[in-house]
mmCIF file of C-alpha atoms and ligand atoms in Angstrom:
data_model
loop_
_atom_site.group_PDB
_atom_site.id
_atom_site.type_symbol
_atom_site.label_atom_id
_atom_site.label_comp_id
_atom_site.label_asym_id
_atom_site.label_seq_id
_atom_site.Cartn_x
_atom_site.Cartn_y
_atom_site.Cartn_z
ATOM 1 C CA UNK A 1450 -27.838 32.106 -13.153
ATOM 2 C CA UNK A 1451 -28.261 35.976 -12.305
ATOM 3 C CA UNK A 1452 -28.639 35.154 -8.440
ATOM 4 C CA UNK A 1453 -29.475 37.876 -6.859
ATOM 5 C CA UNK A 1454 -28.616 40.425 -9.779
ATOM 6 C CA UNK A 1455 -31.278 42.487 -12.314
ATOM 7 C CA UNK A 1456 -29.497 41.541 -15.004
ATOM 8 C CA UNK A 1457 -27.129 39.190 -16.545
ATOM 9 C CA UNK A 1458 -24.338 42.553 -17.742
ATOM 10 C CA UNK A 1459 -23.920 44.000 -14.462
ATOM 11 C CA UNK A 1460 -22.895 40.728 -12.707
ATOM 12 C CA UNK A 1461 -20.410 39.991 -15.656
ATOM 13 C CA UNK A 1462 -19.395 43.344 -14.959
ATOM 14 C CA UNK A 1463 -18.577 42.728 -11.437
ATOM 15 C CA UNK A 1464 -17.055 39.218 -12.225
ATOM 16 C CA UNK A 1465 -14.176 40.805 -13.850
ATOM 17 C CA UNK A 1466 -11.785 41.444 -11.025
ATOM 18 C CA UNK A 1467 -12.361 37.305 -10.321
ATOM 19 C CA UNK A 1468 -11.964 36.689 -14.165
ATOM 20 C CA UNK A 1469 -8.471 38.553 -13.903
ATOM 21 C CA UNK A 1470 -7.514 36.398 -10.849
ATOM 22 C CA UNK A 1471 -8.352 33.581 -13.026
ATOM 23 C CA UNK A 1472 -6.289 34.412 -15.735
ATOM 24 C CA UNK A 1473 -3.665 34.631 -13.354
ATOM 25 C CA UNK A 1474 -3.686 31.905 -12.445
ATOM 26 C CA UNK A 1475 -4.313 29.435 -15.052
ATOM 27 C CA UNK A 1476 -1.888 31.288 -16.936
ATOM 28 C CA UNK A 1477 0.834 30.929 -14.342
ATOM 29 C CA UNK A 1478 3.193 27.775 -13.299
ATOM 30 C CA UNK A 1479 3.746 27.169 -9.666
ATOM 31 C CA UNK A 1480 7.288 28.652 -9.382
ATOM 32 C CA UNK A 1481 5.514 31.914 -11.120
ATOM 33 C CA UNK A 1482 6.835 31.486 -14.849
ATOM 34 C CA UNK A 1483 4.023 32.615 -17.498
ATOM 35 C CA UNK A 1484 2.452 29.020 -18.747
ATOM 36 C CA UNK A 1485 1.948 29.156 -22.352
ATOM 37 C CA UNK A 1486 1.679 25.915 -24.982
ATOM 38 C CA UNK A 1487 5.481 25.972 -26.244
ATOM 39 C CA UNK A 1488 3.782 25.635 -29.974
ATOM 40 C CA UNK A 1489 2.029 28.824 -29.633
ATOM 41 C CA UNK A 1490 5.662 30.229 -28.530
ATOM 42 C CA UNK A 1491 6.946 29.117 -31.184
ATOM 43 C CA UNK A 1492 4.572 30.509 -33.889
ATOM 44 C CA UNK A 1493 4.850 34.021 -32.336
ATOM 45 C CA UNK A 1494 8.702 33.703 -32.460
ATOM 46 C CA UNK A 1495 8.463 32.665 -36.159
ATOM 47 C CA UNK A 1496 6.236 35.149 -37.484
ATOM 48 C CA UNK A 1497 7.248 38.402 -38.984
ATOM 49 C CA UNK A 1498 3.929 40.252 -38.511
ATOM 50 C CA UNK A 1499 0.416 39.136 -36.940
ATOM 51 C CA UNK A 1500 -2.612 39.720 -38.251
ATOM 52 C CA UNK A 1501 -5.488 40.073 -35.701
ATOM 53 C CA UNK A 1502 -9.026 39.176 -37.206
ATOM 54 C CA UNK A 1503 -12.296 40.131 -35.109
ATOM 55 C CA UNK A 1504 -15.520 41.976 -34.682
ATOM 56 C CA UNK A 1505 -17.319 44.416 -32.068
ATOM 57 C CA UNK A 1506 -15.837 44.309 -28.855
ATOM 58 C CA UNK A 1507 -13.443 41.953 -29.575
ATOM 59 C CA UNK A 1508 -12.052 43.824 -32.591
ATOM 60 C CA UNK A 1509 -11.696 47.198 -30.071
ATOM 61 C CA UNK A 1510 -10.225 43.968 -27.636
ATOM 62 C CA UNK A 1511 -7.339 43.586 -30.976
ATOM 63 C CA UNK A 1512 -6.782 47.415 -31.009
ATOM 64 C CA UNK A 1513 -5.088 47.354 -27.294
ATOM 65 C CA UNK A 1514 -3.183 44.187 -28.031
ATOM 66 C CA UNK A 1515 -1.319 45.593 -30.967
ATOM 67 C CA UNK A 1516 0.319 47.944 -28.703
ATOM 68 C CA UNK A 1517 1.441 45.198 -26.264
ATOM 69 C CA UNK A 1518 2.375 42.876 -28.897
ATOM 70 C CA UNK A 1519 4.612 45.637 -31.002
ATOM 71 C CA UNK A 1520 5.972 47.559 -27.572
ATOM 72 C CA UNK A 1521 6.576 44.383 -25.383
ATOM 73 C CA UNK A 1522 7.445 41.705 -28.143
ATOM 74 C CA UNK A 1523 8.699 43.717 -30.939
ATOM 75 C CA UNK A 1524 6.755 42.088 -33.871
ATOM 76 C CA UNK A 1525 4.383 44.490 -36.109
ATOM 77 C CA UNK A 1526 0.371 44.006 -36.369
ATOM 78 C CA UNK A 1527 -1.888 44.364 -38.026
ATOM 79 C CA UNK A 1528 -5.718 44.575 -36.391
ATOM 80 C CA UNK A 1529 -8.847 43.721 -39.052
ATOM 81 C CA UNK A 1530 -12.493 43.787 -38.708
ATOM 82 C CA UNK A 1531 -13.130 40.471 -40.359
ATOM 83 C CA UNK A 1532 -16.184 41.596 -42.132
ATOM 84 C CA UNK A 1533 -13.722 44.215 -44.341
ATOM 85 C CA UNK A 1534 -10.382 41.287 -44.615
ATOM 86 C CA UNK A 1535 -12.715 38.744 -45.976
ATOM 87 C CA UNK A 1536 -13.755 40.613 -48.969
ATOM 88 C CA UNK A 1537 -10.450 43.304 -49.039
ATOM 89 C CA UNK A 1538 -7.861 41.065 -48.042
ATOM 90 C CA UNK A 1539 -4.297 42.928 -47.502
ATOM 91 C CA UNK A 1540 -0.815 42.375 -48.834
ATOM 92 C CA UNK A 1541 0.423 39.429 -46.311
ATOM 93 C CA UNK A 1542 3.954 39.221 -45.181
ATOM 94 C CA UNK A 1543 6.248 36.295 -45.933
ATOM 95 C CA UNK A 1544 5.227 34.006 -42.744
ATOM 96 C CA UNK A 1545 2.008 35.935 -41.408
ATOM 97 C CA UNK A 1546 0.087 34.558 -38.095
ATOM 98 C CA UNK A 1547 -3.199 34.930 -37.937
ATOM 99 C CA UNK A 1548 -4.681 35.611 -34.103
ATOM 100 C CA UNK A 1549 -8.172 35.078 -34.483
ATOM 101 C CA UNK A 1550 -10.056 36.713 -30.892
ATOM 102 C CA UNK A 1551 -13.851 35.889 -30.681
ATOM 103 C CA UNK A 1552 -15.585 35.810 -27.240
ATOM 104 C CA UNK A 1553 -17.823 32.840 -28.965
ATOM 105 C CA UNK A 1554 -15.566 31.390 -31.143
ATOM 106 C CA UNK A 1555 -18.787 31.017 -33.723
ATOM 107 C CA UNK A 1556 -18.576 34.597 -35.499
ATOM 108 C CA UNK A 1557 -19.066 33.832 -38.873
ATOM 109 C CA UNK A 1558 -17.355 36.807 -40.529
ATOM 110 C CA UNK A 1559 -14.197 35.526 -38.485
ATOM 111 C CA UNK A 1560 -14.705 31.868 -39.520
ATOM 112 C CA UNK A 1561 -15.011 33.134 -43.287
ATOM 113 C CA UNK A 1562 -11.595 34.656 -42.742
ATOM 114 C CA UNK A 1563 -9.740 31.336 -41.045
ATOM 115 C CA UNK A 1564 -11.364 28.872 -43.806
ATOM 116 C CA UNK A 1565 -9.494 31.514 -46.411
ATOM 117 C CA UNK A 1566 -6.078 31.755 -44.807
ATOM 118 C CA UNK A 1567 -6.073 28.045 -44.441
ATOM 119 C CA UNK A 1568 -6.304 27.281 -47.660
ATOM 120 C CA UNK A 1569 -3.464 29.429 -48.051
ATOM 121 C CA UNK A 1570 -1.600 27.459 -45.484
ATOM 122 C CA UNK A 1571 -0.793 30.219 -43.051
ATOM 123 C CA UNK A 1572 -1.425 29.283 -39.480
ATOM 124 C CA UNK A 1573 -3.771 30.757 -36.600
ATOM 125 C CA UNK A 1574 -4.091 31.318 -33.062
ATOM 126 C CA UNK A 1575 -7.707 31.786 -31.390
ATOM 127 C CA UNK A 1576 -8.125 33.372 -28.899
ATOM 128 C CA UNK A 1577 -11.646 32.517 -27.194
ATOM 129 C CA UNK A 1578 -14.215 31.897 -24.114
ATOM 130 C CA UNK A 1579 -15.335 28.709 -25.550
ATOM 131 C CA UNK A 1580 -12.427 26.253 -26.250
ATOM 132 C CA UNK A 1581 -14.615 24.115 -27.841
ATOM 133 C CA UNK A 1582 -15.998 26.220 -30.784
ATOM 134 C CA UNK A 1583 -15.745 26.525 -34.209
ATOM 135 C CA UNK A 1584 -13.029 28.818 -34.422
ATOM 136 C CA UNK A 1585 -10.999 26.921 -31.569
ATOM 137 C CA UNK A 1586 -11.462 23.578 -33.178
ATOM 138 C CA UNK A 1587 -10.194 24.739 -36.761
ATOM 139 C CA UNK A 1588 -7.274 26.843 -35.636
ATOM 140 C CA UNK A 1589 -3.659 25.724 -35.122
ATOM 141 C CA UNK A 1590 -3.938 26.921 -31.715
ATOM 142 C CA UNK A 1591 -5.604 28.287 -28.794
ATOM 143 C CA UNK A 1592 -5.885 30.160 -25.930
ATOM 144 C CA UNK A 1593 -8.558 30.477 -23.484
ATOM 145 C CA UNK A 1594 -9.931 33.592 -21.721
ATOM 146 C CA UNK A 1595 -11.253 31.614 -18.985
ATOM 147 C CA UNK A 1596 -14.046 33.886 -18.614
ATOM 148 C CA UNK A 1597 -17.061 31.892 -18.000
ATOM 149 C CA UNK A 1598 -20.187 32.019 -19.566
ATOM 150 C CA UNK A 1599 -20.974 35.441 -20.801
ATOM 151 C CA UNK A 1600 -24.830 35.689 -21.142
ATOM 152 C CA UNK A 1601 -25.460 39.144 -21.447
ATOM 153 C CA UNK A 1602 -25.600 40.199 -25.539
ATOM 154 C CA UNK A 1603 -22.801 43.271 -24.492
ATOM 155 C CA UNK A 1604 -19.762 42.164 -24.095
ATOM 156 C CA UNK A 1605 -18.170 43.158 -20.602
ATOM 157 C CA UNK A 1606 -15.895 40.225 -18.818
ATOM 158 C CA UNK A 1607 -14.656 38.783 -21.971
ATOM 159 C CA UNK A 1608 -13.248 42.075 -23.782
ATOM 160 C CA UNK A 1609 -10.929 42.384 -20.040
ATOM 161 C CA UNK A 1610 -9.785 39.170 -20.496
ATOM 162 C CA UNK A 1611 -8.987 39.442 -23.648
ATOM 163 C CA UNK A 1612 -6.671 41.933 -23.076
ATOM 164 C CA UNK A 1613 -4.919 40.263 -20.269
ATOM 165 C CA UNK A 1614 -4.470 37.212 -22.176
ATOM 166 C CA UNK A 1615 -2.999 39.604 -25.059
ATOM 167 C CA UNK A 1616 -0.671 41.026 -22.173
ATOM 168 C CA UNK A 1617 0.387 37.796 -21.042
ATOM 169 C CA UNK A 1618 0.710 36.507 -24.817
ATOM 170 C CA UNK A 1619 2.723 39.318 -25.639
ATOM 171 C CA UNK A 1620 5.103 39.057 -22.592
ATOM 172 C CA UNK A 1621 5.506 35.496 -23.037
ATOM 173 C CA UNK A 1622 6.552 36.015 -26.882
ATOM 174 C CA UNK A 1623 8.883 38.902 -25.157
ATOM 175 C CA UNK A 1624 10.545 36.570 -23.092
ATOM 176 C CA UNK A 1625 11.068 33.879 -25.847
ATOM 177 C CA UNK A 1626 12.683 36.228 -27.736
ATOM 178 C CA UNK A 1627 15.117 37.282 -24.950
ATOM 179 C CA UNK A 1628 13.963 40.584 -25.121
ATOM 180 C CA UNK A 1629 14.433 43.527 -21.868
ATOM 181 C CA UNK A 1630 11.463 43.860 -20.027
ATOM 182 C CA UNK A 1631 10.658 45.817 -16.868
ATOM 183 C CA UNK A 1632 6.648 44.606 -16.786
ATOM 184 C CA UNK A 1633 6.035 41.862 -14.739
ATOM 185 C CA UNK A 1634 2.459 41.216 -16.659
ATOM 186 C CA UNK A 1635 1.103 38.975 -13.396
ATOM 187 C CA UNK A 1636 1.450 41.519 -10.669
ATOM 188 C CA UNK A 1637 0.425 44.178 -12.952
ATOM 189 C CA UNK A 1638 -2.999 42.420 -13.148
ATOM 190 C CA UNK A 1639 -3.098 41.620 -9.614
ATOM 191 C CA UNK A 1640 -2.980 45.403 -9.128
ATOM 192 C CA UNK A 1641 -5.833 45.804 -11.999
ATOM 193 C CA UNK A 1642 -8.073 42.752 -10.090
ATOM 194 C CA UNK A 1643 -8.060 45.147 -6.768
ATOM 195 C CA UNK A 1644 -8.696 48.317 -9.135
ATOM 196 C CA UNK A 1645 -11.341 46.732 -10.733
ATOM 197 C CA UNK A 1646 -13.207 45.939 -7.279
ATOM 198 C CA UNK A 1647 -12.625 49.472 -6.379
ATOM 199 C CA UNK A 1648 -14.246 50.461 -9.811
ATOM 200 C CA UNK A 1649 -17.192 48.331 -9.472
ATOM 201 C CA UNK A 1650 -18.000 49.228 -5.948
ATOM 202 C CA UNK A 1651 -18.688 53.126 -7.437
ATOM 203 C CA UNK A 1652 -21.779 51.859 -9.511
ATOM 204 C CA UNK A 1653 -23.729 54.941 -7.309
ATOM 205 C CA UNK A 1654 -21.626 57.814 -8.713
ATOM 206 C CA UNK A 1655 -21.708 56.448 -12.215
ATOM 207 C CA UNK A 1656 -25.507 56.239 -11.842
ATOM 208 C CA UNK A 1657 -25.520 59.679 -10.572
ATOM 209 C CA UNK A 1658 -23.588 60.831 -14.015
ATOM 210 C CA UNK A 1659 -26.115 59.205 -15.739
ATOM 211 C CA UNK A 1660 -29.078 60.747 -14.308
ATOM 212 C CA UNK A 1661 -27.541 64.357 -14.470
ATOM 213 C CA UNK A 1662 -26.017 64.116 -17.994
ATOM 214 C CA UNK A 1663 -27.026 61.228 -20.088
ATOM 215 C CA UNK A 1664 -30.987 60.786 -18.919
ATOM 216 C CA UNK A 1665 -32.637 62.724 -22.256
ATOM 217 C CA UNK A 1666 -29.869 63.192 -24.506
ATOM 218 C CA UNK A 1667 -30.287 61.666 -28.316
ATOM 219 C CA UNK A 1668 -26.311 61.465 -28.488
ATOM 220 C CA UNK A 1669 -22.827 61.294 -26.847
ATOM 221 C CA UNK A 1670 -19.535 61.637 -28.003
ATOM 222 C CA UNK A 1671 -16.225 59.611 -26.477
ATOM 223 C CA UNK A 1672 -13.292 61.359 -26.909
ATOM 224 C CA UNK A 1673 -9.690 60.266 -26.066
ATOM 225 C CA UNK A 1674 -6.303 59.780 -27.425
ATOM 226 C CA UNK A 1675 -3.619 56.501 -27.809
ATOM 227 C CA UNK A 1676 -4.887 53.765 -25.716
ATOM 228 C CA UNK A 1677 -7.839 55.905 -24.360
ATOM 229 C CA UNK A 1678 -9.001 56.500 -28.024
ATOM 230 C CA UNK A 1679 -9.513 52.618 -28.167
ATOM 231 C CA UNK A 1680 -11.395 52.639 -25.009
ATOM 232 C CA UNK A 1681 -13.613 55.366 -26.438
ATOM 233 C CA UNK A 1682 -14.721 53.133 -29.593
ATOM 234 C CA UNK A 1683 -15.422 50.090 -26.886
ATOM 235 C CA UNK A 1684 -17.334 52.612 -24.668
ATOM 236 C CA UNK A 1685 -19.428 54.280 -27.457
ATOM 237 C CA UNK A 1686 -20.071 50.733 -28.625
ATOM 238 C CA UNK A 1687 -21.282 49.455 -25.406
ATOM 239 C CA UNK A 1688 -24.024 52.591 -24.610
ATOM 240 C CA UNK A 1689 -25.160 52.537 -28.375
ATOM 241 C CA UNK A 1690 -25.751 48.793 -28.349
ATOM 242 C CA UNK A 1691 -27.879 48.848 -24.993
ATOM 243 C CA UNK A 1692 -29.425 52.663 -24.459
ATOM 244 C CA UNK A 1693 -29.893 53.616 -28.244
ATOM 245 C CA UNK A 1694 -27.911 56.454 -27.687
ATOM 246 C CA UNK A 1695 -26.466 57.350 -30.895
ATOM 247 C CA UNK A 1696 -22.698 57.153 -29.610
ATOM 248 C CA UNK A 1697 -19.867 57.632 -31.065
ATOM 249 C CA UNK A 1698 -15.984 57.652 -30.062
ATOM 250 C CA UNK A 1699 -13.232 59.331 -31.263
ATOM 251 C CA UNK A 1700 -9.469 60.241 -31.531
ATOM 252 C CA UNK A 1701 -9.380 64.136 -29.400
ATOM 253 C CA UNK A 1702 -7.158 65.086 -32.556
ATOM 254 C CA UNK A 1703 -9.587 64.176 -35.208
ATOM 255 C CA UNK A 1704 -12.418 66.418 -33.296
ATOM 256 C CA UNK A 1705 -11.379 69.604 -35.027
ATOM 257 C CA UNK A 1706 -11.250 68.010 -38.941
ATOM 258 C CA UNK A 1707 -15.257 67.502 -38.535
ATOM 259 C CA UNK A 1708 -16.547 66.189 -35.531
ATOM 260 C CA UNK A 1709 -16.557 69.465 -33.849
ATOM 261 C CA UNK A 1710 -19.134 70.898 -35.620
ATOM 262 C CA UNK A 1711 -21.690 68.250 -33.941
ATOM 263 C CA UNK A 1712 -21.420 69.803 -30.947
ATOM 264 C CA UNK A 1713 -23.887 72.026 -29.349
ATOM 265 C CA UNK A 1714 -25.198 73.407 -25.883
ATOM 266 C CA UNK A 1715 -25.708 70.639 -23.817
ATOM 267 C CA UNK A 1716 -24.252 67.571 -25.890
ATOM 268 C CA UNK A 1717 -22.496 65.119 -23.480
ATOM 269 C CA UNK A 1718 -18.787 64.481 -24.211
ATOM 270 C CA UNK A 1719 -17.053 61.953 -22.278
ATOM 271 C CA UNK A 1720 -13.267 61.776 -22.432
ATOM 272 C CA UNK A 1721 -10.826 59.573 -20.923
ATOM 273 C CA UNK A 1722 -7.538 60.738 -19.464
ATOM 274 C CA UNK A 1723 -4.952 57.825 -18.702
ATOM 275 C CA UNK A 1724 -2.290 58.624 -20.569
ATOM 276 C CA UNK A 1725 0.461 60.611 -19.313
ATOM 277 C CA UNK A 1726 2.039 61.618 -22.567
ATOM 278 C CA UNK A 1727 -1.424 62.820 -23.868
ATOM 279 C CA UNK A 1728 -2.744 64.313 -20.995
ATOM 280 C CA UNK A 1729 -2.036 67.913 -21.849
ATOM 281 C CA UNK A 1730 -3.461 67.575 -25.762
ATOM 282 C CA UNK A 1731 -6.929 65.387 -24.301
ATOM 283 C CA UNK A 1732 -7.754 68.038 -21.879
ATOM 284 C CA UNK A 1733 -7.024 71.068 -24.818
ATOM 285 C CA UNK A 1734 -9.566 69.145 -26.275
ATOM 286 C CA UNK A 1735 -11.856 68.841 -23.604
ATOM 287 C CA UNK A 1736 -11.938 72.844 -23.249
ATOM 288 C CA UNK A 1737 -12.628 73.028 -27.285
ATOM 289 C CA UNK A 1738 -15.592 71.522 -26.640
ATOM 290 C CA UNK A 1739 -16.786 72.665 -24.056
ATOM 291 C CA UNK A 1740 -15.986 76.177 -24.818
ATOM 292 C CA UNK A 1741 -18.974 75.076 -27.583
ATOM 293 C CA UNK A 1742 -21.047 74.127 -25.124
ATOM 294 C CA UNK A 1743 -20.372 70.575 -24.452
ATOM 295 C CA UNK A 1744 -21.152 68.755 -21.124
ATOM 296 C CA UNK A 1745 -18.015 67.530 -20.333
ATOM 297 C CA UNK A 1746 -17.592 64.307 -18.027
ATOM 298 C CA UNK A 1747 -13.443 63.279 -18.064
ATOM 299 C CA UNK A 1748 -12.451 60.171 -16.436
ATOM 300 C CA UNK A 1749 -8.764 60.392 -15.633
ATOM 301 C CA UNK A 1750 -6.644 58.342 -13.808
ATOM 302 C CA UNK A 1751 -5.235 59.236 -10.355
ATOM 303 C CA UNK A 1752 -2.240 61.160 -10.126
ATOM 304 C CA UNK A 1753 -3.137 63.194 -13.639
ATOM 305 C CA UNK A 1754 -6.273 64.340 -12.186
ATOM 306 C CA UNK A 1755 -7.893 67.954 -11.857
ATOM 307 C CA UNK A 1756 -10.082 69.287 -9.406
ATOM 308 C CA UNK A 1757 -13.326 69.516 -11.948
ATOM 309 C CA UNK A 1758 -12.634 65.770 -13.438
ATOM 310 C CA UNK A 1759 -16.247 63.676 -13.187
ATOM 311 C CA UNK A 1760 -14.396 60.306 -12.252
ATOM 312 C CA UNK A 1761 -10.594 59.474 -11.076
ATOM 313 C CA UNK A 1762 -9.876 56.167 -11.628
ATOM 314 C CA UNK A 1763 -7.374 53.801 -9.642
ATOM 315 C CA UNK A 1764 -3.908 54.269 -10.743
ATOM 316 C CA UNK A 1765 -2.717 51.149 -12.909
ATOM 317 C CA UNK A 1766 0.411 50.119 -14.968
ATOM 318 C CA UNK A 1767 -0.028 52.725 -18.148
ATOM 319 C CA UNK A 1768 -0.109 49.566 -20.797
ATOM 320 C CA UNK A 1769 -3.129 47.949 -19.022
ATOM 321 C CA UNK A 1770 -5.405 51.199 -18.580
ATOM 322 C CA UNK A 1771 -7.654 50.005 -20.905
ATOM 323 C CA UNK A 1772 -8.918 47.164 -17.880
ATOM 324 C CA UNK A 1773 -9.336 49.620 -15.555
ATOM 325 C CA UNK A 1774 -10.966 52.894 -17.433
ATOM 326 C CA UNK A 1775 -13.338 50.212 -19.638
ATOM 327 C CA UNK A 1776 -14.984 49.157 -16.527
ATOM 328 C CA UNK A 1777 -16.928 52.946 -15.472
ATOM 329 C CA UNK A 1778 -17.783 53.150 -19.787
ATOM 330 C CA UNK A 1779 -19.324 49.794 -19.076
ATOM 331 C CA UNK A 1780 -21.582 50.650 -15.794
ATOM 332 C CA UNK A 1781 -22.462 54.197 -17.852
ATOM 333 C CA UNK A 1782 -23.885 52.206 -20.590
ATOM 334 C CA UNK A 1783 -25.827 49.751 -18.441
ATOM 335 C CA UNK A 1784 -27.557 52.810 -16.424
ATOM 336 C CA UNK A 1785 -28.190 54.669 -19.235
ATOM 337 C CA UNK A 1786 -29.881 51.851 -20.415
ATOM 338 C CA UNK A 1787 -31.317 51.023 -17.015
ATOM 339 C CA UNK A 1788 -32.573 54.696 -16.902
ATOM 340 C CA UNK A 1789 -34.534 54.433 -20.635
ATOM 341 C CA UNK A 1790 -36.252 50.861 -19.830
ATOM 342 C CA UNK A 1791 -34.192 48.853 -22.340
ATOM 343 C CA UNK A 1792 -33.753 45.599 -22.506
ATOM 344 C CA UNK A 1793 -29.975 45.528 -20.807
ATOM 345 C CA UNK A 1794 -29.073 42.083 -21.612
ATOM 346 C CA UNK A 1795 -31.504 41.566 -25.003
ATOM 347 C CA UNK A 1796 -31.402 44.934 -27.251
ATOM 348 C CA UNK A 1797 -33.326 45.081 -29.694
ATOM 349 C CA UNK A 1798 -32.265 43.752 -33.105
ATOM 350 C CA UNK A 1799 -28.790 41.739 -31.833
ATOM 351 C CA UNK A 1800 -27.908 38.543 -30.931
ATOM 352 C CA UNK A 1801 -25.215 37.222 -28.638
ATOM 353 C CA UNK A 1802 -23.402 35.363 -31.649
ATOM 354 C CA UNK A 1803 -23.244 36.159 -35.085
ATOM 355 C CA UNK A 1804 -23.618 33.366 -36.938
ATOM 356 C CA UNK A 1805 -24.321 34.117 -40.116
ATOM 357 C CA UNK A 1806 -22.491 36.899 -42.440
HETATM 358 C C1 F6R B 594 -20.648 43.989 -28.354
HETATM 359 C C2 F6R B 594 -20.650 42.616 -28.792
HETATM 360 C C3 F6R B 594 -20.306 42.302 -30.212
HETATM 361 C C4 F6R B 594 -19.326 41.122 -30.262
HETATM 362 C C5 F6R B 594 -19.048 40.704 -31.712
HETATM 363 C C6 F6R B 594 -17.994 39.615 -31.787
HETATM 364 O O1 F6R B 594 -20.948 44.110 -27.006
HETATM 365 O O2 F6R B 594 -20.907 41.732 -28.008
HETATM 366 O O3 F6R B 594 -19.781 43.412 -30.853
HETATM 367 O O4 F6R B 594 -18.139 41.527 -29.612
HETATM 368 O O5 F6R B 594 -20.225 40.256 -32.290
HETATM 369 O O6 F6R B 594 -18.384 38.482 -31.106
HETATM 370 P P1 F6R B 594 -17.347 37.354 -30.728
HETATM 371 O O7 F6R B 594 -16.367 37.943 -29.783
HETATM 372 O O8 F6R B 594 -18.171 36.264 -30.102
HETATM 373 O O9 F6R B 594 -16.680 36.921 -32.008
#
């Protein structure tokens, strides 16, 4: 039930600092060990590369958890949109695991991929909101988000957890290996949780951005680089889907081999600025556009900050940005769409599970 909110997407939006609680604590044992099913140790140990298979959100979801599975646990991946692996499948490594993440667990283009692999006898991991579904019941394994229901057609609450679960996955398989680690992945998402809250409390400013920059405008461009670039697909994604914005996101250092040349007086550009090792190159960027005439709007996270920056957001461990800076791209969609009288949690042509290819 909505209770006492408009729509279904902006109370999943402000469920996600209780959905990381959650997570922390289903996924934790009482003397504060991570609690994962020793077989699903035990395939990540074996493996010698994982494939990640997924769509939409939970494809951009499979993006961020590459980097925490190949910088915490060492093993390479590989991140597909199942759509493109079903019909263009890749050289596989000797003893491949396939991580299967689906918010529904009933996405048919990932289904087509699992029946295939099985009958190549490779296993697979799901990783899903609905323990229960298709994609849980005929995988090897699985892990739940923990999410609760997620009504809305865009995907908000369950594309957060899925990270965290990949950050806890990937720290578990870390551990099992023996490896050094200096992230403690539970306290880091206790710190995200409170960020989050602070976040979703600041649905007035983003509203405010909105109305100034985004009210008329036929497109957008997200711009950002590293983990921010992957936030930028998932944010473009989200405003397209729900305000018919024709978004689109993209990596700052790709801008100048085309993109560039979209940009005119007035066109809104919103970059992201988490990362500390791309700070300087992202804002370069930001003043090529906008020396073009781009309406600039950076989000950057506190303590890499400048004085003209639209949004700072709460300073979080740099692996996990993605939780925190996904959560203002999420409230600009849903007032942008707000703001053109769409249908926030039923846009037109979608549906909240693809079942068919
Ligand atoms: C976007 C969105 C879709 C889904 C995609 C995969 O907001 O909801 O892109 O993420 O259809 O769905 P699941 O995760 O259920 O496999």
């Amino acid at each position: 039930e909505k209770g006492t909110y408009p729509h279904f997407m902006l109370k999943e939006i402000d469920e996600q600092p209780f959905v990381m609680r959650r997570i922390i604590k289903e996924y934790q044992t009482e003397d504060n060990k991570l609690k994962l099913d020793a077989d699903v140790r035990q395939a990540m140990k074996a493996c010698d590369r994982i494939y990640i298979i997924a769509a939409g959100t939970s494809y951009h979801a499979g993006l961020v958890g590459k980097e925490f599975i190949e910088k915490l646990a060492n093993i390479p991946v590989e991140v597909h949109i199942a759509s493109e692996f079903s019909y263009n499948m890749p050289l596989l490594s000797e003893n491949p695991l396939f991580v299967f993440i689906s918010q529904s667990g009933e996405t048919a283009d990932s289904r087509a991929v699992l029946v295939r692999i099985k009958e190549l006898g490779h296993p697979a991991l799901t990783i899903t909101n609905v323990p229960g579904s298709t994609l849980s019941r005929e995988a090897d394994y699985t892990l739940n988000l923990y999410a609760g229901p997620e009504i809305a057609v865009a995907s908000t609450k369950a594309y957060t957890a899925q990270i965290a679960v990949l950050a806890i996955l990937a720290v578990d398989t870390a551990q099992a290996k023996e490896l050094e680690l200096d992230f403690d992945p539970m306290q880091e998402l206790a710190i995200v949780a409170n960020a989050m809250e602070v976040l979703t409390d600041q649905k007035e400013a983003i509203e405010e951005l909105v109305r100034e920059n985004l009210g008329t405008t036929r497109n957008a461009f997200f711009i950002g680089r590293s983990t921010d670039y992957h936030v930028c697909q998932e944010g473009s994604l989200k405003l397209k889907e729900i305000s018919y914005i024709q978004a689109e996101g993209f990596a700052g250092g790709e801008l100048k081999h085309g993109t560039i040349a979209l940009i005119e007086e007035g066109t809104p550009v919103i970059a992201i600025a988490t990362q500390e090792n791309v700070n300087l190159s992202i804002r370069g960027n930001v003043q090529e556009v906008a020396a073009r005439g781009a309406n600039t709007m950076v989000f950057s996270m506190k303590g890499l900050e400048q004085d003209t920056d639209a949004f700072v957001i709460p300073h979080v461990h740099e692996l996990l940005t993605p939780l925190a800076s996904v959560v203002p791209m999420q409230l600009l969609a849903y007032y942008a769409a707000l703001h053109r009288d769409c249908d926030v949690d039923k846009p037109r042509n979608l549906a909240k599970s693809v079942t068919v290819e």
